mmCIF file of C-alpha atoms in Angstrom:
data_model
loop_
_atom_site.group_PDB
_atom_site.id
_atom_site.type_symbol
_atom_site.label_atom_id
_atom_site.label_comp_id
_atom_site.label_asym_id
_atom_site.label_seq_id
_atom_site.Cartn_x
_atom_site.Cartn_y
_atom_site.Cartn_z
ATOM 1 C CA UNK A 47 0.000 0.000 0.000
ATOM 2 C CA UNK A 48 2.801 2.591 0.734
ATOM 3 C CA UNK A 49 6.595 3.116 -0.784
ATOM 4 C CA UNK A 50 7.822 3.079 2.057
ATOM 5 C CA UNK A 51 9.476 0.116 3.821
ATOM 6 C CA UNK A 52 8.373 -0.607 7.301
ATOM 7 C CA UNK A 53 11.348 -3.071 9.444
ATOM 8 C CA UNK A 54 9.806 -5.330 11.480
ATOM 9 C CA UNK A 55 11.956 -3.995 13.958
ATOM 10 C CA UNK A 56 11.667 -0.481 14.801
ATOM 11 C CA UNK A 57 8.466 0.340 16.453
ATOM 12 C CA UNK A 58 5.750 2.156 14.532
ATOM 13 C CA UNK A 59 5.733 6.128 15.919
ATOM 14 C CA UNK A 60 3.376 8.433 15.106
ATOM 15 C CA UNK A 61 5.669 9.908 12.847
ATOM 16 C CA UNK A 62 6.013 6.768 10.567
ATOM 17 C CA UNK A 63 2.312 6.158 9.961
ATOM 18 C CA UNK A 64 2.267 10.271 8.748
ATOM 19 C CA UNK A 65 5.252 9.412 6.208
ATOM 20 C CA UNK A 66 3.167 6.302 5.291
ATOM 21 C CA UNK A 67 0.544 8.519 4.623
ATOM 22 C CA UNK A 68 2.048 11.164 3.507
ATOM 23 C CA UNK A 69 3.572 9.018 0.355
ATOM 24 C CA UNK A 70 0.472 7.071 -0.549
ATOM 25 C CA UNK A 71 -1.399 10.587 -0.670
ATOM 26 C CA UNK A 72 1.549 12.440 -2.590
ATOM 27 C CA UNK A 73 1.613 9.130 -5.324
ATOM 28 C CA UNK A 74 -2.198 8.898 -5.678
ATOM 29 C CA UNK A 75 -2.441 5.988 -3.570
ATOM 30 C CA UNK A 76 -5.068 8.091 -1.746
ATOM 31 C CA UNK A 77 -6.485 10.515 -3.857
ATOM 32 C CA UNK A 78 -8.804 13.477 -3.345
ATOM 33 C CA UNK A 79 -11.816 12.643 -0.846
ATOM 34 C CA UNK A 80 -10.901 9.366 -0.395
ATOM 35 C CA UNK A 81 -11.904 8.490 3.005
ATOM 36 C CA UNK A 82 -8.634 7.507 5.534
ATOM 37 C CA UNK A 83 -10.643 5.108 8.137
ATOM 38 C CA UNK A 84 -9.066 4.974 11.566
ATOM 39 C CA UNK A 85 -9.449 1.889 12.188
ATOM 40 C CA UNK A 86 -8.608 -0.121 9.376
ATOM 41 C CA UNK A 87 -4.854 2.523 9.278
ATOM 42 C CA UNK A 88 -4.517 1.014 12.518
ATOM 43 C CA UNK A 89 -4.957 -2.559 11.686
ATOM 44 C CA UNK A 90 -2.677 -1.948 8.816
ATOM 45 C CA UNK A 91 0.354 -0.873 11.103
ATOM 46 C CA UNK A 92 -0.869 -2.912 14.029
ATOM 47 C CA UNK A 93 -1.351 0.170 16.414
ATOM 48 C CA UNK A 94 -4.260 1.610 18.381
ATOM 49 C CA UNK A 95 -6.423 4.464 16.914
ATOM 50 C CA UNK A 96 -3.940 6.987 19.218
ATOM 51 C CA UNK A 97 -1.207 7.305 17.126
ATOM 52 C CA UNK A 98 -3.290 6.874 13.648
ATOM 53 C CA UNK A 99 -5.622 9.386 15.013
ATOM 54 C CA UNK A 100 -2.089 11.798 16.057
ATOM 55 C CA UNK A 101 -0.671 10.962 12.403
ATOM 56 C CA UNK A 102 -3.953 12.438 10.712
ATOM 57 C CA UNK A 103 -3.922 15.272 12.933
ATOM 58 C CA UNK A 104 -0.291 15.841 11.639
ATOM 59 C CA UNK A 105 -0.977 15.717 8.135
ATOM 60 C CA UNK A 106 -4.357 18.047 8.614
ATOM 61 C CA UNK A 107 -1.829 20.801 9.767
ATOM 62 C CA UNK A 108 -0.417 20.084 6.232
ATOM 63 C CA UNK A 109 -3.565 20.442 4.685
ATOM 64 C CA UNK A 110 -3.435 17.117 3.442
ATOM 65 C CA UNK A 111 -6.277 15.764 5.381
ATOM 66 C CA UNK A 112 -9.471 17.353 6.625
ATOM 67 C CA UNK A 113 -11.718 16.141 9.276
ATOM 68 C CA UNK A 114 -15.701 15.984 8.381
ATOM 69 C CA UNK A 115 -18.600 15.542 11.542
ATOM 70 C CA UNK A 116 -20.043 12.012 10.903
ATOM 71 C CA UNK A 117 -17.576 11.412 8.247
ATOM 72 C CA UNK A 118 -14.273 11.461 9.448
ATOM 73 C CA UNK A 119 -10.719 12.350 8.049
ATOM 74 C CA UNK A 120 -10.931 12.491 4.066
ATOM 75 C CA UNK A 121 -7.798 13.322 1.768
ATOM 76 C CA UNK A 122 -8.305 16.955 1.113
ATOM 77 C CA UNK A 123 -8.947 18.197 -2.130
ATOM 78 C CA UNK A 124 -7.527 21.624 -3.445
ATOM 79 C CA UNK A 125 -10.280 24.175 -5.357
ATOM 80 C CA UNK A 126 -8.468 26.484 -7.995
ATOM 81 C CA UNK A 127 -8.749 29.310 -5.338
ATOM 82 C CA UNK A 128 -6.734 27.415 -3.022
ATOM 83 C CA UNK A 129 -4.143 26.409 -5.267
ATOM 84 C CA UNK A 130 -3.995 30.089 -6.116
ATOM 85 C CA UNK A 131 -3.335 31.193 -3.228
ATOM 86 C CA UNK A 132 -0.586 28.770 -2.950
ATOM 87 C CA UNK A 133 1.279 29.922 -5.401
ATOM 88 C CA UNK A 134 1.130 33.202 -4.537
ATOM 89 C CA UNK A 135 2.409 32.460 -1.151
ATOM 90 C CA UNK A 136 4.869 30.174 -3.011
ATOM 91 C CA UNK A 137 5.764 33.236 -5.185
ATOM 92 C CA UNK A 138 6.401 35.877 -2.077
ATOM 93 C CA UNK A 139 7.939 33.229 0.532
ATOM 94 C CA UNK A 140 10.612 31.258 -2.367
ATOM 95 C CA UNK A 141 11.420 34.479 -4.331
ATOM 96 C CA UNK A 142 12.616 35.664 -0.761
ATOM 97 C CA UNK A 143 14.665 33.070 0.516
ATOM 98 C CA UNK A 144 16.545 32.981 -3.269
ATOM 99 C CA UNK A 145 17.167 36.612 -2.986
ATOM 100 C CA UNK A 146 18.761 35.979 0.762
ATOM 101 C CA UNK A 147 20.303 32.826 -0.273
ATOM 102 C CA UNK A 148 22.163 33.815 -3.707
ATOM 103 C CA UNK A 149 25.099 35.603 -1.942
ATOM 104 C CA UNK A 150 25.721 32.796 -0.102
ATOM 105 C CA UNK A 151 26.014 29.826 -2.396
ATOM 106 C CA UNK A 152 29.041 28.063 -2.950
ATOM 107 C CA UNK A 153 30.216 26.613 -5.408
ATOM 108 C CA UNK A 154 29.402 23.029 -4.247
ATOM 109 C CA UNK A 155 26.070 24.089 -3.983
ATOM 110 C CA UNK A 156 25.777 25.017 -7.616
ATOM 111 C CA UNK A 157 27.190 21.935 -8.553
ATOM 112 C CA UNK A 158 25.120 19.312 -6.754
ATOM 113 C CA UNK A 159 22.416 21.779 -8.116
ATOM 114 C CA UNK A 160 23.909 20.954 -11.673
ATOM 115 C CA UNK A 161 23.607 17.358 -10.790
ATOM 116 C CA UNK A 162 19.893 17.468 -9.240
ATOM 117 C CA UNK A 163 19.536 19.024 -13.084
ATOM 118 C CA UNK A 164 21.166 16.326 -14.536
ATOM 119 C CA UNK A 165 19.272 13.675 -12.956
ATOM 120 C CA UNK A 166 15.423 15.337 -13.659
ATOM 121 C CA UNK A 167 16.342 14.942 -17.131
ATOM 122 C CA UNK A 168 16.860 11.355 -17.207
ATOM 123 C CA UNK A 169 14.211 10.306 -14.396
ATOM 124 C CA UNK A 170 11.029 8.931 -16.399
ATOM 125 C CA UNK A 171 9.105 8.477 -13.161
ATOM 126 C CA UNK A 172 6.669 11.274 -12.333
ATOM 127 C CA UNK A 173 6.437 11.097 -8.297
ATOM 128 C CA UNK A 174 10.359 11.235 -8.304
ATOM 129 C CA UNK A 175 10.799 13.615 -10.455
ATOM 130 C CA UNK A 176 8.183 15.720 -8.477
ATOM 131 C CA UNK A 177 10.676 15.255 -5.842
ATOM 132 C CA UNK A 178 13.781 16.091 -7.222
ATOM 133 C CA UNK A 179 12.240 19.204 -8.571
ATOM 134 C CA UNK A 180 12.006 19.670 -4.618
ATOM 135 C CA UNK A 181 15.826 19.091 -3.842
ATOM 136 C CA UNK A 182 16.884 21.472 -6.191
ATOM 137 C CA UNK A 183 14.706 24.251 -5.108
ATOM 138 C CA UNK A 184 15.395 23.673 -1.879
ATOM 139 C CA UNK A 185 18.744 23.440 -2.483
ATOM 140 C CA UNK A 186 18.716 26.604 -4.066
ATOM 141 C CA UNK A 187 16.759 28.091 -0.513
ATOM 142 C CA UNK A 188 18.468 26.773 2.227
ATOM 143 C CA UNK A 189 21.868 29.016 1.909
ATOM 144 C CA UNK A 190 19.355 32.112 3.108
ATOM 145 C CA UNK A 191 19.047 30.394 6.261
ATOM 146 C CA UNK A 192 15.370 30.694 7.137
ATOM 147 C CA UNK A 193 14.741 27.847 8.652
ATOM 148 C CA UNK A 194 10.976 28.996 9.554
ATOM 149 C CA UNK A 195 10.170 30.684 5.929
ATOM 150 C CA UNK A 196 11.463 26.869 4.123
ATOM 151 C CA UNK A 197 9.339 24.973 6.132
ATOM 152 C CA UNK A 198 6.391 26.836 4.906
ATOM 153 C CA UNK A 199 7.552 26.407 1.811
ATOM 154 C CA UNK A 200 8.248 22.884 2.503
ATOM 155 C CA UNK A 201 4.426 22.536 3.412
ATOM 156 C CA UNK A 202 3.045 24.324 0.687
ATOM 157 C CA UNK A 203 4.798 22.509 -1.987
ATOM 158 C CA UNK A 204 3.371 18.455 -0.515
ATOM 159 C CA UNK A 205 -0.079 19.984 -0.903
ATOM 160 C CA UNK A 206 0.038 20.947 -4.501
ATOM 161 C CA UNK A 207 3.081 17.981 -4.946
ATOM 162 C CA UNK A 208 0.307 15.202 -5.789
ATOM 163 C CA UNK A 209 -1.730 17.181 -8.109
ATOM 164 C CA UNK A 210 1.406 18.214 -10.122
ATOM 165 C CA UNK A 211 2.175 13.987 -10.099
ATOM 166 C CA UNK A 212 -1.482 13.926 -12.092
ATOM 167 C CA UNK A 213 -0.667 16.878 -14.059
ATOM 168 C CA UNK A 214 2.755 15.649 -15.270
ATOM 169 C CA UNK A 215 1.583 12.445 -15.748
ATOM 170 C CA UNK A 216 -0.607 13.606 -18.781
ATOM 171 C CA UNK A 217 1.898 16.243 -20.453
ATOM 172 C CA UNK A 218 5.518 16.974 -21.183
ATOM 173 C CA UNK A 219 5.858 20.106 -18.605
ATOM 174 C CA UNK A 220 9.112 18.980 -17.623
ATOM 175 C CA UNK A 221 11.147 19.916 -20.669
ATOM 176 C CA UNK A 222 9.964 23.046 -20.492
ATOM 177 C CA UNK A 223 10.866 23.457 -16.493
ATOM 178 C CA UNK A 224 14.021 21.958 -17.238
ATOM 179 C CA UNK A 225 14.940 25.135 -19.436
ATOM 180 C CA UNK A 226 13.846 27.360 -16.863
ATOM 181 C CA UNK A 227 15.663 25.737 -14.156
ATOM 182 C CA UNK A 228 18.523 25.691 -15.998
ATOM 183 C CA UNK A 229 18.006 29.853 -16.707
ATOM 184 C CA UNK A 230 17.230 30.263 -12.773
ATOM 185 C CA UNK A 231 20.475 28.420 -11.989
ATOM 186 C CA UNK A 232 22.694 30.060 -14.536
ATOM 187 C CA UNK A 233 21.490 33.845 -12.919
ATOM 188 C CA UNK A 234 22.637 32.380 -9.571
ATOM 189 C CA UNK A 235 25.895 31.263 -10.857
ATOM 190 C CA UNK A 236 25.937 34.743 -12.339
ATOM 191 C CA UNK A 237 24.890 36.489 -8.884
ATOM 192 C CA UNK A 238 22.409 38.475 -10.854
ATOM 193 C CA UNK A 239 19.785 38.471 -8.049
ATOM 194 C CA UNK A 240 17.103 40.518 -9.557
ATOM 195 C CA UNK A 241 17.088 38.207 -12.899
ATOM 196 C CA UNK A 242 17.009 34.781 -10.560
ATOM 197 C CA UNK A 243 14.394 36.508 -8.344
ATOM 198 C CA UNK A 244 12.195 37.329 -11.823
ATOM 199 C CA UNK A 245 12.676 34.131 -13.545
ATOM 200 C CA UNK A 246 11.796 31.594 -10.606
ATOM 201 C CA UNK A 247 8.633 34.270 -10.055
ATOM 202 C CA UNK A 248 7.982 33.514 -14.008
ATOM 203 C CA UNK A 249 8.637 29.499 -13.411
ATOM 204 C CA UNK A 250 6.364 29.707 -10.278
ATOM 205 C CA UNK A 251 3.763 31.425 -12.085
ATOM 206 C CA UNK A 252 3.823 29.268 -14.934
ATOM 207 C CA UNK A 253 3.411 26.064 -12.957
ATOM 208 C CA UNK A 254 0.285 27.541 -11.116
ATOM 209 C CA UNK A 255 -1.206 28.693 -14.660
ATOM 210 C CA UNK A 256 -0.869 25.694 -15.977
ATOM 211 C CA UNK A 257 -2.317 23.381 -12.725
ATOM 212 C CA UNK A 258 -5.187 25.808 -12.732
ATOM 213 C CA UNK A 259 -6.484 25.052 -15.871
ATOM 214 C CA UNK A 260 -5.732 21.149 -15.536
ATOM 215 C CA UNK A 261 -8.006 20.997 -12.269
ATOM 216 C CA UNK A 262 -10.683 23.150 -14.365
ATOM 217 C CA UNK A 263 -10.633 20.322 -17.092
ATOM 218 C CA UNK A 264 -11.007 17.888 -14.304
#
């Protein structure tokens, strides 16, 4: 049911049934209102309703899950004014922590960046590539050293993350984020901050456009 692997051995926290979770929502194991019953997540992990009912809790304050009276915890589904205003949070918070972060990239943090680049264009799976889209933004972030601000960011990106999977599943988005990574990276090699800052805005932008008018098709 999950990507994860689960030893027999280590005992089964809280925390691992949310990263259970957490992965069969963000592959479409779980997908949009499907109902997350309490008691057959704990039979599945062979735990009490406490920490299953802790886990959803978690991944509610990730606006993953929501919690309906008589109905439970559902997987939460994103309207297009939502995911708008995701992206424009995305837009203020990311464009922020690349202007703080530019000045202080090295130049092993440009090349594993290369790398991350390198390895997008040859990974055929969606859900990974979703992720290592992740890495190298993040990667690109975490030299500002705003711990709080990333973690947002962090948060905002898993709850569009599995509706992009569905999205890139159906069209060939990633050549054309691959170019504008690519531009975004070469400004920050450049330490033209102003031109990185506009060009992630633009790539930003461009993803929510474009996952806007997929979830009105759907």
């Amino acid at each position: 049911m999950t990507n994860l692997t689960l030893s027999l051995q280590a005992p089964i926290t809280t925390e691992t049934i949310a990263n259970a979770l957490r992965s069969d929502i963000l592959h479409g194991i779980y997908t949009s209102n499907a109902p997350l019953r309490q008691d057959e997540i704990a039979a599945r992990f062979g735990v009490s309703k406490i920490p299953v009912r802790e886990a959803l809790q978690q991944l509610k304050a990730e606006g993953l899950v929501t919690f309906y009276p008589n109905r439970g915890a559902v997987v939460s589904a994103l309207s297009s004014s939502e995911v708008d205003e995701i992206y424009t949070m995305r837009i203020a918070l990311e464009t922020a922590a690349l202007q703080r972060a530019i000045p202080h990239l090295t130049i092993a943090d440009l090349a594993r960046a290369e790398a991350l680049l390198v390895t997008l264009d040859q990974e055929q799976q969606v859900a990974r590539w979703n992720e290592l889209n992740w890495e190298f933004h993040a990667l690109l972030y975490r030299p500002a050293n705003l711990p709080r601000l990333l973690s947002w960011v962090s948060t905002l990106h898993v709850n569009v993350a599995r509706y992009m999977v569905l999205y890139l599943a159906g069209l060939d988005y990633q050549a054309a984020s691959q170019q504008e990574h690519r531009a975004i990276l070469a400004a920050c090699r450049q330490g033209n901050v102003d031109l990185a800052c506009d060009l992630l805005r633009h790539h930003l932008q461009a993803a929510a456009d474009q996952l806007l008018a997929f979830l009105q098709k759907t």
